[in-house]
Coordinates of C-alpha atoms in Angstrom, one line a residue:
M1 CA -0.7 -1.1 7.9
T2 CA 3.1 -1.1 6.5
S3 CA 6.3 -2.8 6.4
L4 CA 7.6 0.7 5.5
P5 CA 9.4 2.9 8.2
L6 CA 6.8 5.6 7.4
L7 CA 6.3 7.1 11.5
W8 CA 10.3 7.3 12.0
D9 CA 13.4 6.4 10.4
A10 CA 14.3 2.9 10.9
D11 CA 18.0 3.4 10.2
A12 CA 17.8 6.4 13.2
P13 CA 20.0 5.7 16.3
M14 CA 17.6 4.2 19.3
E15 CA 18.6 7.1 21.2
D16 CA 17.1 9.7 18.6
L17 CA 13.7 7.2 18.5
I18 CA 13.5 7.2 22.3
A19 CA 13.9 11.6 22.1
G20 CA 11.2 11.8 19.8
K21 CA 14.1 13.4 17.0
S22 CA 13.1 11.1 14.2
E23 CA 10.7 12.8 11.8
P24 CA 7.8 10.9 10.2
A25 CA 8.4 10.3 6.3
A26 CA 6.9 13.1 4.1
I27 CA 3.7 11.2 2.8
M28 CA 3.1 10.0 6.7
A29 CA 3.4 13.7 8.0
H30 CA 0.9 14.7 5.1
W31 CA -1.6 12.1 5.9
Q32 CA -1.4 13.2 9.7
Q33 CA -2.1 16.5 8.8
R34 CA -5.1 15.8 6.7
Y35 CA -6.8 12.6 8.1
Q36 CA -7.1 11.0 11.5
T37 CA -4.9 8.5 11.5
R38 CA -3.3 5.2 13.5
L39 CA -1.0 2.7 12.5
S40 CA -1.6 -1.1 13.0
D41 CA 0.3 -4.1 13.1
N42 CA -2.8 -6.5 13.4
L43 CA -6.4 -6.8 12.6
D44 CA -7.7 -7.1 16.2
T45 CA -9.9 -4.3 15.9
L46 CA -11.0 -4.7 12.4
D47 CA -14.4 -5.7 13.7
T48 CA -14.8 -3.2 16.6
D49 CA -13.0 -0.1 15.6
P50 CA -12.8 -0.3 11.7
P51 CA -11.2 2.3 9.6
A52 CA -13.1 4.2 7.4
V53 CA -10.4 3.6 4.8
M54 CA -7.7 0.9 5.4
I55 CA -4.2 1.7 3.9
L56 CA -1.8 -1.1 3.0
A57 CA 1.4 -0.1 1.9
Q58 CA 3.7 -2.9 1.5
P59 CA 2.5 -4.5 4.7
R60 CA 4.0 -7.5 6.4
P61 CA 2.8 -11.3 5.6
F62 CA -0.4 -12.1 6.7
A63 CA -1.4 -15.6 8.0
P64 CA -4.0 -17.3 6.1
A65 CA -6.7 -16.5 8.7
D66 CA -6.4 -12.7 8.5
L67 CA -6.3 -12.9 4.7
V68 CA -9.9 -14.2 5.1
R69 CA -10.8 -11.8 7.8
L70 CA -9.6 -9.2 5.7
D71 CA -11.4 -10.4 2.4
T72 CA -14.7 -10.8 4.8
W73 CA -14.4 -7.0 6.1
V74 CA -14.3 -5.9 2.6
R75 CA -16.9 -7.7 1.1
G76 CA -19.0 -6.3 4.4
G77 CA -18.5 -3.0 3.0
G78 CA -14.7 -2.1 3.9
R79 CA -12.8 0.5 1.6
A80 CA -9.0 -0.1 1.1
V81 CA -5.9 1.5 -0.6
I82 CA -3.4 -1.3 -1.2
L83 CA 0.5 -0.4 -2.5
T84 CA 1.8 -3.9 -3.2
D85 CA 5.3 -3.9 -4.7
P86 CA 7.0 -7.0 -6.4
E87 CA 10.2 -5.4 -6.4
L88 CA 10.7 -3.0 -3.4
V89 CA 14.0 -0.8 -4.2
W90 CA 13.4 1.2 -0.7
P91 CA 17.0 2.1 0.5
S92 CA 17.8 1.0 4.2
D93 CA 21.0 0.5 6.0
L94 CA 19.6 -2.3 8.1
P95 CA 21.0 -5.9 7.1
F96 CA 19.1 -8.3 5.2
G97 CA 16.9 -10.5 7.3
D98 CA 16.3 -7.8 9.9
P99 CA 12.5 -7.4 10.4
R100 CA 12.6 -4.0 10.4
R101 CA 13.9 -4.1 7.0
P102 CA 10.6 -3.2 4.6
L103 CA 9.2 -6.1 3.1
A104 CA 11.1 -6.5 -0.2
I105 CA 8.3 -8.5 -2.1
G106 CA 4.4 -7.8 -1.5
M107 CA 3.2 -11.2 0.1
L108 CA -0.5 -10.5 -1.0
S109 CA -0.9 -12.8 -4.1
P110 CA -3.2 -15.2 -2.2
L111 CA -5.8 -12.7 -1.7
L112 CA -5.3 -10.6 -5.2
N113 CA -5.7 -14.3 -6.9
H114 CA -8.5 -14.5 -5.1
W115 CA -10.0 -11.2 -6.4
G116 CA -9.0 -12.3 -9.7
L117 CA -5.5 -10.4 -9.9
E118 CA -1.9 -11.5 -10.3
L119 CA 0.9 -9.1 -9.6
R120 CA 4.1 -9.1 -11.9
L121 CA 7.1 -7.3 -12.1
R122 CA 7.7 -5.4 -15.0
G123 CA 11.5 -4.9 -14.2
G124 CA 14.1 -1.8 -14.9
S125 CA 15.9 0.0 -12.2
T126 CA 13.9 3.3 -12.7
A127 CA 10.3 3.7 -14.2
S128 CA 7.2 6.0 -14.4
L129 CA 4.1 4.6 -12.8
H130 CA 1.0 5.7 -14.2
V131 CA -2.0 6.2 -11.7
Q132 CA -4.9 7.9 -12.6
N133 CA -3.7 9.4 -15.8
V134 CA -0.6 11.0 -13.6
R135 CA 2.8 9.8 -14.4
L136 CA 4.6 9.1 -11.0
P137 CA 8.5 8.5 -10.6
S138 CA 9.4 5.5 -9.1
S139 CA 11.2 2.4 -9.2
G140 CA 11.1 -1.4 -9.9
I141 CA 7.1 -1.0 -10.7
G142 CA 5.2 -4.2 -11.4
Y143 CA 1.4 -4.6 -13.2
F144 CA -1.7 -6.4 -12.8
V145 CA -3.0 -9.2 -15.0
R146 CA -6.1 -11.1 -14.7
A147 CA -5.7 -14.5 -12.6
A148 CA -6.4 -17.7 -14.8
Q149 CA -7.3 -19.5 -11.8
S150 CA -10.1 -17.1 -10.1
K151 CA -13.3 -18.4 -9.8
D152 CA -15.1 -15.5 -7.2
A153 CA -18.3 -14.5 -8.9
G154 CA -18.4 -11.7 -5.9
S155 CA -15.3 -9.9 -7.2
K156 CA -15.3 -7.5 -9.8
C157 CA -11.9 -5.9 -10.9
G158 CA -10.7 -3.3 -13.5
I159 CA -7.2 -2.8 -14.5
G160 CA -5.9 0.5 -15.5
R161 CA -4.7 1.2 -18.9
Q162 CA -1.1 0.9 -17.8
S163 CA -1.8 -2.0 -15.9
T164 CA -0.4 -0.4 -12.5
E165 CA -3.2 0.0 -11.1
A166 CA -6.8 -1.7 -10.4
I167 CA -10.1 -0.8 -9.1
C168 CA -12.0 -4.1 -7.4
K169 CA -15.5 -4.1 -6.4
I170 CA -15.6 -6.7 -3.7
G171 CA -19.0 -7.5 -2.3
E172 CA -20.3 -4.4 -0.7
G173 CA -16.7 -3.0 -0.2
K174 CA -14.0 -1.4 -2.8
V175 CA -10.4 -1.6 -3.1
V176 CA -8.1 0.5 -5.1
L177 CA -4.6 -1.0 -5.9
V178 CA -1.4 0.3 -7.0
A179 CA 1.5 -2.0 -8.2
D180 CA 4.2 -0.1 -6.5
A181 CA 5.1 1.3 -3.1
D182 CA 8.6 2.7 -3.8
F183 CA 6.7 6.3 -5.3
I184 CA 5.9 7.5 -1.8
H185 CA 9.4 7.4 -0.6
D186 CA 10.8 10.9 0.3
T187 CA 13.0 11.0 -2.7
F188 CA 10.1 10.9 -4.7
V189 CA 7.6 12.9 -2.8
R190 CA 10.0 15.5 -1.8
A191 CA 10.9 15.9 -5.1
G192 CA 7.8 17.6 -6.1
S193 CA 6.0 14.3 -7.3
P194 CA 2.1 14.8 -7.6
A195 CA 1.8 11.6 -5.6
L196 CA 0.2 13.0 -2.5
D197 CA -2.7 14.3 -5.1
V198 CA -3.0 11.3 -6.4
L199 CA -3.3 9.4 -3.0
D200 CA -5.7 12.0 -1.6
E201 CA -7.9 11.6 -4.5
M202 CA -8.2 7.7 -4.1
I203 CA -8.8 8.0 -0.1
D204 CA -11.3 10.7 -0.4
R205 CA -13.2 9.1 -3.1
L206 CA -13.7 5.7 -0.9
L207 CA -14.8 8.1 1.5
Q208 CA -17.5 9.3 0.0

């Protein structure tokens, strides 16, 4: 689930989209080759046809009921990779306010707080994102701190040394979080960033 234009170029002319001339983002093309993938914009099939691993890459805002549903699914054994960016710098020619634009600010704070995390902005136009001891090029990255108000005894989150990643055991499930989403843009992925290998390792560990 994502607000990012991963399956096709949101800035491409409509005739190109209809004709199938718009290529998926490099990260999406990689996932389609490596895994059985499907894109979704809702949680309607979460109970009837759940994914082995859910990837939330700067997703659209969830209604409160859907946040509860997602939390319940994870607690029951669901596994997810979450990329949530406090200041997305993803380039787009679409005007501000256009619903096709990627979400500029991660909107998962209620869920993160419930799990014991708070997402903050580190700032800076360019930065190095540290994930699994690997330095990845990106822009406007965030970081995690422990939420002061969390009272959820069923959540145990470990924050990485650079605070840009967290691994949470939520009930019977597990979630890997990264405080950035820009690092999967073609600019960085096609420039030889090891982002593909890092994400593959995350997903493969959750699949075990």
